[in-house]
Amino acid sequence: MIDSFTFHSLKEVTSTQDVAHSFAKESKLPHAMVITATSQNSGRGRYDRTWVSPEGGLYMTIALKPRKSIELWSQLSYVVGISLSEAITQIEPVCAPQLKWVNDALLGNKKVAGILLELLGNDTILIGVGINLKVNASINDVLGTSLDKHSAKFSREKLMDTFLKRFKYNYNLWCSGSFEPLRNLWVRMAYGIGREIEVKLRDRTQIGTFIGIDDVGNLQLLSGGSIVLINAGDVFFH
Ligand code: BTN
């Protein structure tokens, strides 16, 4: 459960994930610590991609020590995605981001935020969140967008505060109950259910129809008449 967050705000860093690693080495990384930076010069995304992070974006790492089985921790991608979408919609109801499996938030079909989950030892997970607030979003993704293109209502403080309130609520729900209510919420916000997708796995590519997620959080792909379950991969739409 989260009662309250401990904040650590920095200016330029290599990556807020790196800062969390250093704090952990000094035993200074409590549960629910939030590390933010105004810019990062070595920001990273999934699959070792670079996350270019100039001033104007929102960059944060949340360190958590969940008291749930480690096999379930990947469900936190859904908890974070839902919280991001809820926060953005709460600030500006005309903006309701859709969630692209499993770690992206899209506005108008373009990526506005990304999530990175990293295990730290066997008791801590680092949740990295990068949101394009006022940046040239094409730096990370030709198909990127930023919140300032959609509305003037977003400020760094308001977005962070609203997101963390939603995250605390959803995380505590995850800690105390089943995954089912979160799964239902995520599916309602999901991008591309019913569409043909290509999932790049470590060693191959799987093609099929994206039909949803199962009760533990695997992607369900209808392929050749049977349902294939996928727990990690990069999704492409046709
Ligand atoms: C992705 O879309 O691939 C995930 C991007 C995650 C970027 C965030 S910004 C804060 C934290 N620090 C990093 O270096 N990366 C994450």
Short mmCIF file of C-alpha atoms and ligand atoms in Angstrom, two decimals:
data_model
loop_
_atom_site.label_atom_id
_atom_site.label_comp_id
_atom_site.label_asym_id
_atom_site.label_seq_id
_atom_site.Cartn_x
_atom_site.Cartn_y
_atom_site.Cartn_z
CA MET A 1 0.00 0.00 0.00
CA ILE A 2 1.03 3.63 -0.41
CA ASP A 3 0.25 6.10 2.40
CA SER A 4 2.27 8.98 1.04
CA PHE A 5 5.12 9.60 -1.36
CA THR A 6 8.65 10.78 -0.54
CA PHE A 7 9.80 13.29 -3.16
CA HIS A 8 13.23 13.95 -4.54
CA SER A 9 13.29 16.65 -7.22
CA LEU A 10 16.38 17.24 -9.32
CA LYS A 11 17.42 19.39 -12.27
CA GLU A 12 19.41 17.65 -14.98
CA VAL A 13 20.31 14.00 -14.36
CA THR A 14 21.50 11.12 -16.54
CA SER A 15 18.26 9.25 -15.92
CA THR A 16 15.89 9.22 -12.95
CA GLN A 17 16.19 5.42 -13.12
CA ASP A 18 19.98 5.75 -12.58
CA VAL A 19 19.39 8.05 -9.62
CA ALA A 20 17.09 5.42 -8.10
CA HIS A 21 19.82 2.77 -8.59
CA SER A 22 22.38 4.99 -6.79
CA PHE A 23 19.99 5.69 -3.92
CA ALA A 24 19.33 1.96 -3.57
CA LYS A 25 23.09 1.28 -3.30
CA GLU A 26 23.22 3.73 -0.38
CA SER A 27 20.06 2.19 1.13
CA LYS A 28 18.27 5.50 0.60
CA LEU A 29 15.42 4.33 -1.58
CA PRO A 30 12.27 3.92 0.52
CA HIS A 31 9.02 2.46 -0.77
CA ALA A 32 7.02 5.09 -2.69
CA MET A 33 9.92 7.43 -3.37
CA VAL A 34 9.32 9.64 -6.41
CA ILE A 35 12.40 10.97 -8.19
CA THR A 36 11.79 13.71 -10.74
CA ALA A 37 14.11 15.66 -13.01
CA THR A 38 13.60 18.66 -15.25
CA SER A 39 15.76 17.02 -17.96
CA GLN A 40 17.77 13.84 -18.54
CA ASN A 41 20.88 13.52 -20.68
CA SER A 42 20.75 9.69 -20.85
CA GLY A 43 17.07 8.97 -20.57
CA ARG A 44 16.14 5.48 -21.60
CA GLY A 45 13.09 3.70 -22.90
CA ARG A 46 12.19 0.09 -23.41
CA TYR A 47 14.36 -2.26 -25.46
CA ASP A 48 17.42 -0.08 -24.77
CA ARG A 49 15.98 2.78 -26.78
CA THR A 50 16.98 6.31 -25.95
CA TRP A 51 14.35 8.57 -24.39
CA VAL A 52 15.42 12.06 -25.40
CA SER A 53 14.48 14.23 -22.44
CA PRO A 54 14.85 18.00 -22.85
CA GLU A 55 13.30 20.51 -20.46
CA GLY A 56 9.55 20.69 -20.91
CA GLY A 57 8.78 17.01 -20.39
CA LEU A 58 7.78 15.24 -17.22
CA TYR A 59 10.31 12.61 -16.16
CA MET A 60 9.87 10.55 -13.04
CA THR A 61 10.73 7.28 -11.41
CA ILE A 62 8.57 5.78 -8.69
CA ALA A 63 10.28 3.17 -6.52
CA LEU A 64 7.99 0.56 -4.99
CA LYS A 65 8.45 -2.50 -2.81
CA PRO A 66 5.18 -4.33 -3.45
CA ARG A 67 4.14 -7.01 -0.98
CA LYS A 68 2.67 -9.18 -3.71
CA SER A 69 4.14 -12.09 -5.58
CA ILE A 70 6.84 -10.85 -7.98
CA GLU A 71 5.13 -12.69 -10.88
CA LEU A 72 2.31 -10.18 -10.65
CA TRP A 73 4.44 -7.03 -10.72
CA SER A 74 4.21 -6.65 -14.49
CA GLN A 75 0.51 -5.83 -13.91
CA LEU A 76 1.78 -2.47 -12.68
CA SER A 77 2.05 -1.40 -16.33
CA TYR A 78 -1.73 -1.43 -16.38
CA VAL A 79 -1.98 0.40 -13.04
CA VAL A 80 0.31 3.17 -14.34
CA GLY A 81 -1.36 3.39 -17.77
CA ILE A 82 -4.84 3.69 -16.27
CA SER A 83 -3.62 6.36 -13.83
CA LEU A 84 -2.01 8.35 -16.65
CA SER A 85 -5.13 8.25 -18.76
CA GLU A 86 -7.37 9.15 -15.82
CA ALA A 87 -5.14 12.08 -14.78
CA ILE A 88 -4.96 13.56 -18.27
CA THR A 89 -8.72 13.18 -18.75
CA GLN A 90 -9.41 14.72 -15.33
CA ILE A 91 -7.42 17.84 -16.22
CA GLU A 92 -8.79 18.11 -19.74
CA PRO A 93 -11.90 16.00 -20.45
CA VAL A 94 -11.55 16.42 -24.22
CA CYS A 95 -8.24 14.55 -23.95
CA ALA A 96 -8.85 10.90 -23.13
CA PRO A 97 -5.68 8.96 -23.88
CA GLN A 98 -5.94 5.41 -25.13
CA LEU A 99 -3.51 2.79 -23.89
CA LYS A 100 -1.42 0.83 -26.34
CA TRP A 101 -0.30 -2.53 -25.03
CA VAL A 102 1.47 -2.51 -22.81
CA ASN A 103 3.37 0.61 -21.93
CA ASP A 104 2.27 3.56 -24.09
CA ALA A 105 -0.40 6.23 -23.77
CA LEU A 106 -1.70 7.68 -27.05
CA LEU A 107 -3.58 10.88 -27.82
CA GLY A 108 -5.13 11.10 -31.27
CA ASN A 109 -3.35 7.81 -32.11
CA LYS A 110 0.05 9.34 -31.31
CA LYS A 111 2.31 8.52 -28.39
CA VAL A 112 2.13 11.04 -25.55
CA ALA A 113 3.71 9.03 -22.73
CA GLY A 114 5.80 5.92 -22.15
CA ILE A 115 6.28 3.64 -19.17
CA LEU A 116 9.40 1.65 -18.29
CA LEU A 117 9.36 -1.07 -15.61
CA GLU A 118 12.69 -2.20 -14.17
CA LEU A 119 13.33 -4.68 -11.40
CA LEU A 120 15.86 -3.68 -8.81
CA GLY A 121 16.98 -6.75 -6.87
CA ASN A 122 14.07 -8.92 -5.83
CA ASP A 123 12.22 -6.49 -3.60
CA THR A 124 11.98 -3.25 -5.61
CA ILE A 125 10.47 -2.19 -8.90
CA LEU A 126 11.28 1.09 -10.59
CA ILE A 127 8.50 2.62 -12.60
CA GLY A 128 9.79 5.18 -15.05
CA VAL A 129 7.24 7.53 -16.59
CA GLY A 130 8.01 9.99 -19.38
CA ILE A 131 5.27 12.38 -20.51
CA ASN A 132 5.54 14.72 -23.48
CA LEU A 133 4.26 17.91 -21.91
CA LYS A 134 5.83 20.76 -23.83
CA VAL A 135 8.41 19.12 -26.04
CA ASN A 136 8.84 18.49 -29.70
CA ALA A 137 7.45 14.98 -29.48
CA SER A 138 9.00 13.77 -32.70
CA ILE A 139 12.35 13.57 -30.87
CA ASN A 140 11.43 10.12 -29.60
CA ASP A 141 8.86 8.93 -32.05
CA VAL A 142 7.91 10.23 -35.47
CA LEU A 143 4.39 9.37 -34.41
CA GLY A 144 4.62 11.30 -31.15
CA THR A 145 2.56 14.15 -29.77
CA SER A 146 2.64 16.41 -26.72
CA LEU A 147 -0.02 17.59 -24.32
CA ASP A 148 0.50 21.29 -25.11
CA LYS A 149 -0.67 20.60 -28.67
CA HIS A 150 -4.04 19.53 -27.29
CA SER A 151 -4.72 21.96 -24.46
CA ALA A 152 -3.19 24.79 -22.45
CA LYS A 153 -4.52 23.34 -19.18
CA PHE A 154 -1.56 21.09 -18.45
CA SER A 155 1.22 22.21 -16.14
CA ARG A 156 4.01 20.01 -14.81
CA GLU A 157 2.86 20.40 -11.18
CA LYS A 158 -0.82 19.78 -11.85
CA LEU A 159 -0.12 16.78 -14.04
CA MET A 160 2.25 15.21 -11.53
CA ASP A 161 -0.06 15.83 -8.61
CA THR A 162 -3.16 14.49 -10.40
CA PHE A 163 -1.29 11.48 -11.77
CA LEU A 164 0.18 10.54 -8.37
CA LYS A 165 -3.23 10.79 -6.69
CA ARG A 166 -4.77 8.46 -9.28
CA PHE A 167 -1.73 6.18 -9.10
CA LYS A 168 -1.92 5.93 -5.30
CA TYR A 169 -5.60 5.02 -5.52
CA ASN A 170 -5.13 2.40 -8.26
CA TYR A 171 -1.98 0.95 -6.71
CA ASN A 172 -3.78 0.47 -3.39
CA LEU A 173 -6.65 -1.20 -5.25
CA TRP A 174 -4.13 -3.52 -6.91
CA CYS A 175 -2.52 -4.30 -3.52
CA SER A 176 -5.77 -5.04 -1.77
CA GLY A 177 -7.81 -6.83 -4.37
CA SER A 178 -8.01 -8.79 -7.52
CA PHE A 179 -6.78 -7.65 -10.91
CA GLU A 180 -10.27 -7.84 -12.44
CA PRO A 181 -11.47 -4.21 -11.91
CA LEU A 182 -8.18 -2.90 -13.29
CA ARG A 183 -8.33 -5.26 -16.23
CA ASN A 184 -11.83 -3.99 -17.06
CA LEU A 185 -10.72 -0.37 -16.80
CA TRP A 186 -7.69 -0.98 -18.97
CA VAL A 187 -9.69 -2.77 -21.66
CA ARG A 188 -12.09 0.21 -21.80
CA MET A 189 -9.12 2.50 -22.43
CA ALA A 190 -7.29 0.11 -24.77
CA TYR A 191 -6.20 1.11 -28.25
CA GLY A 192 -6.89 -1.26 -31.12
CA ILE A 193 -8.92 -4.12 -29.68
CA GLY A 194 -10.28 -6.15 -32.60
CA ARG A 195 -7.50 -5.07 -34.93
CA GLU A 196 -4.82 -7.08 -36.66
CA ILE A 197 -1.49 -6.66 -34.94
CA GLU A 198 2.05 -7.86 -35.20
CA VAL A 199 3.84 -8.56 -31.93
CA LYS A 200 7.64 -8.61 -32.07
CA LEU A 201 8.85 -11.12 -29.52
CA ARG A 202 12.48 -11.74 -28.62
CA ASP A 203 12.93 -14.50 -31.19
CA ARG A 204 9.99 -14.22 -33.59
CA THR A 205 6.98 -12.22 -34.71
CA GLN A 206 3.43 -13.26 -33.96
CA ILE A 207 0.53 -11.98 -36.06
CA GLY A 208 -3.15 -12.10 -35.12
CA THR A 209 -6.21 -10.22 -33.88
CA PHE A 210 -5.83 -8.37 -30.58
CA ILE A 211 -8.82 -9.52 -28.53
CA GLY A 212 -7.96 -8.31 -25.02
CA ILE A 213 -5.97 -9.23 -21.93
CA ASP A 214 -6.48 -12.24 -19.68
CA ASP A 215 -6.99 -12.38 -15.91
CA VAL A 216 -3.28 -12.05 -15.15
CA GLY A 217 -2.45 -9.44 -17.78
CA ASN A 218 -1.24 -11.39 -20.83
CA LEU A 219 -2.17 -10.04 -24.23
CA GLN A 220 -4.66 -12.34 -25.97
CA LEU A 221 -4.06 -12.79 -29.66
CA LEU A 222 -6.42 -14.76 -31.88
CA SER A 223 -4.19 -16.50 -34.36
CA GLY A 224 -5.02 -19.43 -36.64
CA GLY A 225 -8.20 -20.20 -34.68
CA SER A 226 -6.59 -20.38 -31.25
CA ILE A 227 -5.75 -17.86 -28.55
CA VAL A 228 -2.07 -17.15 -28.07
CA LEU A 229 -1.03 -15.49 -24.79
CA ILE A 230 1.84 -13.02 -24.84
CA ASN A 231 3.46 -11.52 -21.75
CA ALA A 232 6.05 -9.22 -23.35
CA GLY A 233 6.64 -7.80 -26.80
CA ASP A 234 6.41 -4.77 -29.01
CA VAL A 235 3.06 -4.26 -30.75
CA PHE A 236 2.63 -2.88 -34.28
CA PHE A 237 -0.70 -2.11 -35.95
CA HIS A 238 -1.36 -2.55 -39.65
C1 BTN B 1 9.23 3.91 -23.44
O1 BTN B 1 8.26 4.40 -24.00
O2 BTN B 1 10.02 3.18 -24.03
C2 BTN B 1 9.42 4.21 -21.97
C3 BTN B 1 9.96 5.60 -21.75
C4 BTN B 1 10.22 5.87 -20.27
C5 BTN B 1 10.92 7.18 -20.06
C6 BTN B 1 11.03 7.51 -18.59
S1 BTN B 1 11.45 9.20 -18.30
C7 BTN B 1 11.69 8.86 -16.62
C8 BTN B 1 12.41 7.54 -16.54
N1 BTN B 1 13.84 7.73 -16.70
C9 BTN B 1 14.30 7.17 -17.81
O3 BTN B 1 15.49 7.19 -18.20
N2 BTN B 1 13.29 6.58 -18.48
C10 BTN B 1 12.04 6.73 -17.79
#
